[in-house]
Amino acid sequence: MKIAIITKTFITSISLLALFAPSQASAQLIPQPWVSVGGKDGDVTYAVGARALNFGVEVGIGPDSATGVDVLKFISLPVISPYVGVGLYSEDKGVAVSGGVQVGATDNVFVGAGYNSIRGFNGQLGIRF
């Protein structure tokens, strides 16, 4: 009985430490830009974006030349960074929701995949300075 309590306490302590451990501070605030190409309903869609302080902005062109801006929130994990976002598009497309993940390929390059309710599925290629 005591071993089970010690094990549960240990696992809980490690989990809380991993969740609330401070992350490494950056010396400079340098945004991480990316380009994105995707498609929806047979139309090719494009976007460019940038990320800083775990927030991002993406400007995209969707079907029927609908242009819009998405605001993204990233969750920084050691290798991958999932994100969710919301945006506003022209041409009566309205509000868009988006989500995806970016993965560090090398120290200076990352790739990603995402979905935007107006621009469809997309692939991303970005650079870290």
JSON list of C-alpha atoms in Angstrom, two decimals:
[
{"chain": "A", "resi": 1, "resn": "MET", "atom": "CA", "xyz": [0.00, 0.00, 0.00]},
{"chain": "A", "resi": 2, "resn": "LYS", "atom": "CA", "xyz": [2.79, 2.44, 0.89]},
{"chain": "A", "resi": 3, "resn": "ILE", "atom": "CA", "xyz": [4.66, 1.69, -2.36]},
{"chain": "A", "resi": 4, "resn": "ALA", "atom": "CA", "xyz": [1.57, 2.58, -4.41]},
{"chain": "A", "resi": 5, "resn": "ILE", "atom": "CA", "xyz": [1.22, 5.92, -2.61]},
{"chain": "A", "resi": 6, "resn": "ILE", "atom": "CA", "xyz": [4.92, 6.71, -3.05]},
{"chain": "A", "resi": 7, "resn": "THR", "atom": "CA", "xyz": [4.72, 5.80, -6.76]},
{"chain": "A", "resi": 8, "resn": "LYS", "atom": "CA", "xyz": [1.65, 7.99, -7.33]},
{"chain": "A", "resi": 9, "resn": "THR", "atom": "CA", "xyz": [3.28, 10.89, -5.47]},
{"chain": "A", "resi": 10, "resn": "PHE", "atom": "CA", "xyz": [6.46, 10.51, -7.50]},
{"chain": "A", "resi": 11, "resn": "ILE", "atom": "CA", "xyz": [4.62, 10.42, -10.84]},
{"chain": "A", "resi": 12, "resn": "THR", "atom": "CA", "xyz": [2.50, 13.42, -9.87]},
{"chain": "A", "resi": 13, "resn": "SER", "atom": "CA", "xyz": [5.58, 15.38, -8.76]},
{"chain": "A", "resi": 14, "resn": "ILE", "atom": "CA", "xyz": [7.45, 14.66, -12.01]},
{"chain": "A", "resi": 15, "resn": "SER", "atom": "CA", "xyz": [4.37, 15.61, -14.07]},
{"chain": "A", "resi": 16, "resn": "LEU", "atom": "CA", "xyz": [3.94, 18.91, -12.25]},
{"chain": "A", "resi": 17, "resn": "LEU", "atom": "CA", "xyz": [7.66, 19.66, -12.54]},
{"chain": "A", "resi": 18, "resn": "ALA", "atom": "CA", "xyz": [7.55, 19.05, -16.31]},
{"chain": "A", "resi": 19, "resn": "LEU", "atom": "CA", "xyz": [4.42, 21.18, -16.67]},
{"chain": "A", "resi": 20, "resn": "PHE", "atom": "CA", "xyz": [5.57, 24.18, -14.63]},
{"chain": "A", "resi": 21, "resn": "ALA", "atom": "CA", "xyz": [9.34, 24.12, -15.25]},
{"chain": "A", "resi": 22, "resn": "PRO", "atom": "CA", "xyz": [10.58, 27.45, -16.58]},
{"chain": "A", "resi": 23, "resn": "SER", "atom": "CA", "xyz": [11.62, 27.46, -20.21]},
{"chain": "A", "resi": 24, "resn": "GLN", "atom": "CA", "xyz": [14.87, 28.84, -21.51]},
{"chain": "A", "resi": 25, "resn": "ALA", "atom": "CA", "xyz": [14.76, 32.59, -22.10]},
{"chain": "A", "resi": 26, "resn": "SER", "atom": "CA", "xyz": [15.77, 33.95, -25.47]},
{"chain": "A", "resi": 27, "resn": "ALA", "atom": "CA", "xyz": [18.30, 36.75, -25.64]},
{"chain": "A", "resi": 28, "resn": "GLN", "atom": "CA", "xyz": [16.46, 38.38, -28.53]},
{"chain": "A", "resi": 29, "resn": "LEU", "atom": "CA", "xyz": [12.92, 38.40, -29.79]},
{"chain": "A", "resi": 30, "resn": "ILE", "atom": "CA", "xyz": [13.35, 37.21, -33.35]},
{"chain": "A", "resi": 31, "resn": "PRO", "atom": "CA", "xyz": [10.22, 36.08, -35.20]},
{"chain": "A", "resi": 32, "resn": "GLN", "atom": "CA", "xyz": [10.17, 32.75, -37.00]},
{"chain": "A", "resi": 33, "resn": "PRO", "atom": "CA", "xyz": [8.70, 33.26, -40.50]},
{"chain": "A", "resi": 34, "resn": "TRP", "atom": "CA", "xyz": [7.17, 30.56, -42.70]},
{"chain": "A", "resi": 35, "resn": "VAL", "atom": "CA", "xyz": [5.45, 30.09, -46.04]},
{"chain": "A", "resi": 36, "resn": "SER", "atom": "CA", "xyz": [2.50, 27.80, -46.58]},
{"chain": "A", "resi": 37, "resn": "VAL", "atom": "CA", "xyz": [0.93, 26.19, -49.64]},
{"chain": "A", "resi": 38, "resn": "GLY", "atom": "CA", "xyz": [-2.24, 24.15, -49.54]},
{"chain": "A", "resi": 39, "resn": "GLY", "atom": "CA", "xyz": [-5.49, 23.49, -51.24]},
{"chain": "A", "resi": 40, "resn": "LYS", "atom": "CA", "xyz": [-9.23, 23.31, -50.83]},
{"chain": "A", "resi": 41, "resn": "ASP", "atom": "CA", "xyz": [-11.87, 22.24, -53.36]},
{"chain": "A", "resi": 42, "resn": "GLY", "atom": "CA", "xyz": [-9.28, 22.08, -56.15]},
{"chain": "A", "resi": 43, "resn": "ASP", "atom": "CA", "xyz": [-8.00, 25.61, -55.56]},
{"chain": "A", "resi": 44, "resn": "VAL", "atom": "CA", "xyz": [-4.42, 26.32, -54.48]},
{"chain": "A", "resi": 45, "resn": "THR", "atom": "CA", "xyz": [-4.10, 28.44, -51.35]},
{"chain": "A", "resi": 46, "resn": "TYR", "atom": "CA", "xyz": [-1.10, 30.42, -50.07]},
{"chain": "A", "resi": 47, "resn": "ALA", "atom": "CA", "xyz": [-0.06, 32.01, -46.81]},
{"chain": "A", "resi": 48, "resn": "VAL", "atom": "CA", "xyz": [2.87, 33.61, -45.02]},
{"chain": "A", "resi": 49, "resn": "GLY", "atom": "CA", "xyz": [3.22, 33.80, -41.28]},
{"chain": "A", "resi": 50, "resn": "ALA", "atom": "CA", "xyz": [5.46, 34.66, -38.39]},
{"chain": "A", "resi": 51, "resn": "ARG", "atom": "CA", "xyz": [5.70, 33.52, -34.78]},
{"chain": "A", "resi": 52, "resn": "ALA", "atom": "CA", "xyz": [7.09, 35.25, -31.69]},
{"chain": "A", "resi": 53, "resn": "LEU", "atom": "CA", "xyz": [6.44, 34.73, -27.97]},
{"chain": "A", "resi": 54, "resn": "ASN", "atom": "CA", "xyz": [4.24, 31.66, -28.74]},
{"chain": "A", "resi": 55, "resn": "PHE", "atom": "CA", "xyz": [1.79, 33.79, -30.75]},
{"chain": "A", "resi": 56, "resn": "GLY", "atom": "CA", "xyz": [1.62, 33.92, -34.52]},
{"chain": "A", "resi": 57, "resn": "VAL", "atom": "CA", "xyz": [0.00, 35.82, -37.35]},
{"chain": "A", "resi": 58, "resn": "GLU", "atom": "CA", "xyz": [-0.70, 34.29, -40.75]},
{"chain": "A", "resi": 59, "resn": "VAL", "atom": "CA", "xyz": [-1.91, 36.18, -43.82]},
{"chain": "A", "resi": 60, "resn": "GLY", "atom": "CA", "xyz": [-3.46, 33.95, -46.45]},
{"chain": "A", "resi": 61, "resn": "ILE", "atom": "CA", "xyz": [-5.23, 33.79, -49.79]},
{"chain": "A", "resi": 62, "resn": "GLY", "atom": "CA", "xyz": [-7.94, 31.18, -50.14]},
{"chain": "A", "resi": 63, "resn": "PRO", "atom": "CA", "xyz": [-10.42, 30.07, -52.80]},
{"chain": "A", "resi": 64, "resn": "ASP", "atom": "CA", "xyz": [-12.19, 32.79, -54.79]},
{"chain": "A", "resi": 65, "resn": "SER", "atom": "CA", "xyz": [-9.34, 35.20, -53.90]},
{"chain": "A", "resi": 66, "resn": "ALA", "atom": "CA", "xyz": [-10.56, 35.47, -50.32]},
{"chain": "A", "resi": 67, "resn": "THR", "atom": "CA", "xyz": [-7.85, 37.12, -48.24]},
{"chain": "A", "resi": 68, "resn": "GLY", "atom": "CA", "xyz": [-7.62, 37.01, -44.49]},
{"chain": "A", "resi": 69, "resn": "VAL", "atom": "CA", "xyz": [-5.59, 37.12, -41.32]},
{"chain": "A", "resi": 70, "resn": "ASP", "atom": "CA", "xyz": [-5.35, 34.39, -38.69]},
{"chain": "A", "resi": 71, "resn": "VAL", "atom": "CA", "xyz": [-4.12, 34.87, -35.13]},
{"chain": "A", "resi": 72, "resn": "LEU", "atom": "CA", "xyz": [-2.46, 31.73, -33.76]},
{"chain": "A", "resi": 73, "resn": "LYS", "atom": "CA", "xyz": [-1.54, 30.50, -30.28]},
{"chain": "A", "resi": 74, "resn": "PHE", "atom": "CA", "xyz": [1.33, 27.99, -30.05]},
{"chain": "A", "resi": 75, "resn": "ILE", "atom": "CA", "xyz": [2.08, 25.50, -27.30]},
{"chain": "A", "resi": 76, "resn": "SER", "atom": "CA", "xyz": [5.85, 25.07, -27.09]},
{"chain": "A", "resi": 77, "resn": "LEU", "atom": "CA", "xyz": [6.97, 21.52, -26.50]},
{"chain": "A", "resi": 78, "resn": "PRO", "atom": "CA", "xyz": [10.56, 20.25, -26.89]},
{"chain": "A", "resi": 79, "resn": "VAL", "atom": "CA", "xyz": [10.31, 19.11, -30.54]},
{"chain": "A", "resi": 80, "resn": "ILE", "atom": "CA", "xyz": [6.81, 19.92, -31.77]},
{"chain": "A", "resi": 81, "resn": "SER", "atom": "CA", "xyz": [4.64, 23.01, -31.43]},
{"chain": "A", "resi": 82, "resn": "PRO", "atom": "CA", "xyz": [0.91, 22.48, -31.91]},
{"chain": "A", "resi": 83, "resn": "TYR", "atom": "CA", "xyz": [-1.23, 25.55, -32.51]},
{"chain": "A", "resi": 84, "resn": "VAL", "atom": "CA", "xyz": [-4.82, 26.71, -32.79]},
{"chain": "A", "resi": 85, "resn": "GLY", "atom": "CA", "xyz": [-6.11, 29.90, -34.32]},
{"chain": "A", "resi": 86, "resn": "VAL", "atom": "CA", "xyz": [-8.97, 32.03, -35.48]},
{"chain": "A", "resi": 87, "resn": "GLY", "atom": "CA", "xyz": [-9.14, 34.37, -38.46]},
{"chain": "A", "resi": 88, "resn": "LEU", "atom": "CA", "xyz": [-11.31, 36.67, -40.52]},
{"chain": "A", "resi": 89, "resn": "TYR", "atom": "CA", "xyz": [-11.58, 36.41, -44.33]},
{"chain": "A", "resi": 90, "resn": "SER", "atom": "CA", "xyz": [-13.05, 38.58, -47.10]},
{"chain": "A", "resi": 91, "resn": "GLU", "atom": "CA", "xyz": [-15.37, 37.61, -49.97]},
{"chain": "A", "resi": 92, "resn": "ASP", "atom": "CA", "xyz": [-18.14, 36.70, -47.50]},
{"chain": "A", "resi": 93, "resn": "LYS", "atom": "CA", "xyz": [-16.08, 33.76, -46.21]},
{"chain": "A", "resi": 94, "resn": "GLY", "atom": "CA", "xyz": [-16.34, 35.00, -42.62]},
{"chain": "A", "resi": 95, "resn": "VAL", "atom": "CA", "xyz": [-14.58, 33.53, -39.62]},
{"chain": "A", "resi": 96, "resn": "ALA", "atom": "CA", "xyz": [-12.04, 30.73, -40.00]},
{"chain": "A", "resi": 97, "resn": "VAL", "atom": "CA", "xyz": [-10.68, 28.32, -37.42]},
{"chain": "A", "resi": 98, "resn": "SER", "atom": "CA", "xyz": [-7.33, 26.64, -37.82]},
{"chain": "A", "resi": 99, "resn": "GLY", "atom": "CA", "xyz": [-5.02, 24.19, -36.16]},
{"chain": "A", "resi": 100, "resn": "GLY", "atom": "CA", "xyz": [-1.84, 22.31, -36.87]},
{"chain": "A", "resi": 101, "resn": "VAL", "atom": "CA", "xyz": [1.64, 21.45, -35.75]},
{"chain": "A", "resi": 102, "resn": "GLN", "atom": "CA", "xyz": [5.16, 22.67, -36.50]},
{"chain": "A", "resi": 103, "resn": "VAL", "atom": "CA", "xyz": [8.16, 20.37, -36.05]},
{"chain": "A", "resi": 104, "resn": "GLY", "atom": "CA", "xyz": [11.81, 21.35, -35.89]},
{"chain": "A", "resi": 105, "resn": "ALA", "atom": "CA", "xyz": [13.61, 19.61, -38.78]},
{"chain": "A", "resi": 106, "resn": "THR", "atom": "CA", "xyz": [17.05, 21.09, -38.00]},
{"chain": "A", "resi": 107, "resn": "ASP", "atom": "CA", "xyz": [18.34, 23.85, -35.74]},
{"chain": "A", "resi": 108, "resn": "ASN", "atom": "CA", "xyz": [17.32, 26.52, -38.28]},
{"chain": "A", "resi": 109, "resn": "VAL", "atom": "CA", "xyz": [14.51, 24.93, -40.33]},
{"chain": "A", "resi": 110, "resn": "PHE", "atom": "CA", "xyz": [11.06, 23.72, -39.34]},
{"chain": "A", "resi": 111, "resn": "VAL", "atom": "CA", "xyz": [8.22, 22.08, -41.24]},
{"chain": "A", "resi": 112, "resn": "GLY", "atom": "CA", "xyz": [4.57, 21.94, -40.43]},
{"chain": "A", "resi": 113, "resn": "ALA", "atom": "CA", "xyz": [1.13, 20.83, -41.45]},
{"chain": "A", "resi": 114, "resn": "GLY", "atom": "CA", "xyz": [-2.17, 22.45, -40.68]},
{"chain": "A", "resi": 115, "resn": "TYR", "atom": "CA", "xyz": [-5.80, 22.89, -41.52]},
{"chain": "A", "resi": 116, "resn": "ASN", "atom": "CA", "xyz": [-7.74, 26.11, -42.01]},
{"chain": "A", "resi": 117, "resn": "SER", "atom": "CA", "xyz": [-11.51, 25.95, -42.45]},
{"chain": "A", "resi": 118, "resn": "ILE", "atom": "CA", "xyz": [-11.34, 28.36, -45.42]},
{"chain": "A", "resi": 119, "resn": "ARG", "atom": "CA", "xyz": [-7.92, 27.59, -46.95]},
{"chain": "A", "resi": 120, "resn": "GLY", "atom": "CA", "xyz": [-8.00, 23.82, -46.37]},
{"chain": "A", "resi": 121, "resn": "PHE", "atom": "CA", "xyz": [-5.04, 21.56, -45.62]},
{"chain": "A", "resi": 122, "resn": "ASN", "atom": "CA", "xyz": [-1.56, 23.09, -45.99]},
{"chain": "A", "resi": 123, "resn": "GLY", "atom": "CA", "xyz": [2.12, 22.36, -45.64]},
{"chain": "A", "resi": 124, "resn": "GLN", "atom": "CA", "xyz": [4.54, 24.82, -44.08]},
{"chain": "A", "resi": 125, "resn": "LEU", "atom": "CA", "xyz": [8.26, 25.51, -44.39]},
{"chain": "A", "resi": 126, "resn": "GLY", "atom": "CA", "xyz": [9.92, 27.99, -42.07]},
{"chain": "A", "resi": 127, "resn": "ILE", "atom": "CA", "xyz": [13.22, 29.28, -40.80]},
{"chain": "A", "resi": 128, "resn": "ARG", "atom": "CA", "xyz": [14.61, 30.13, -37.36]},
{"chain": "A", "resi": 129, "resn": "PHE", "atom": "CA", "xyz": [17.30, 32.75, -37.03]}
]
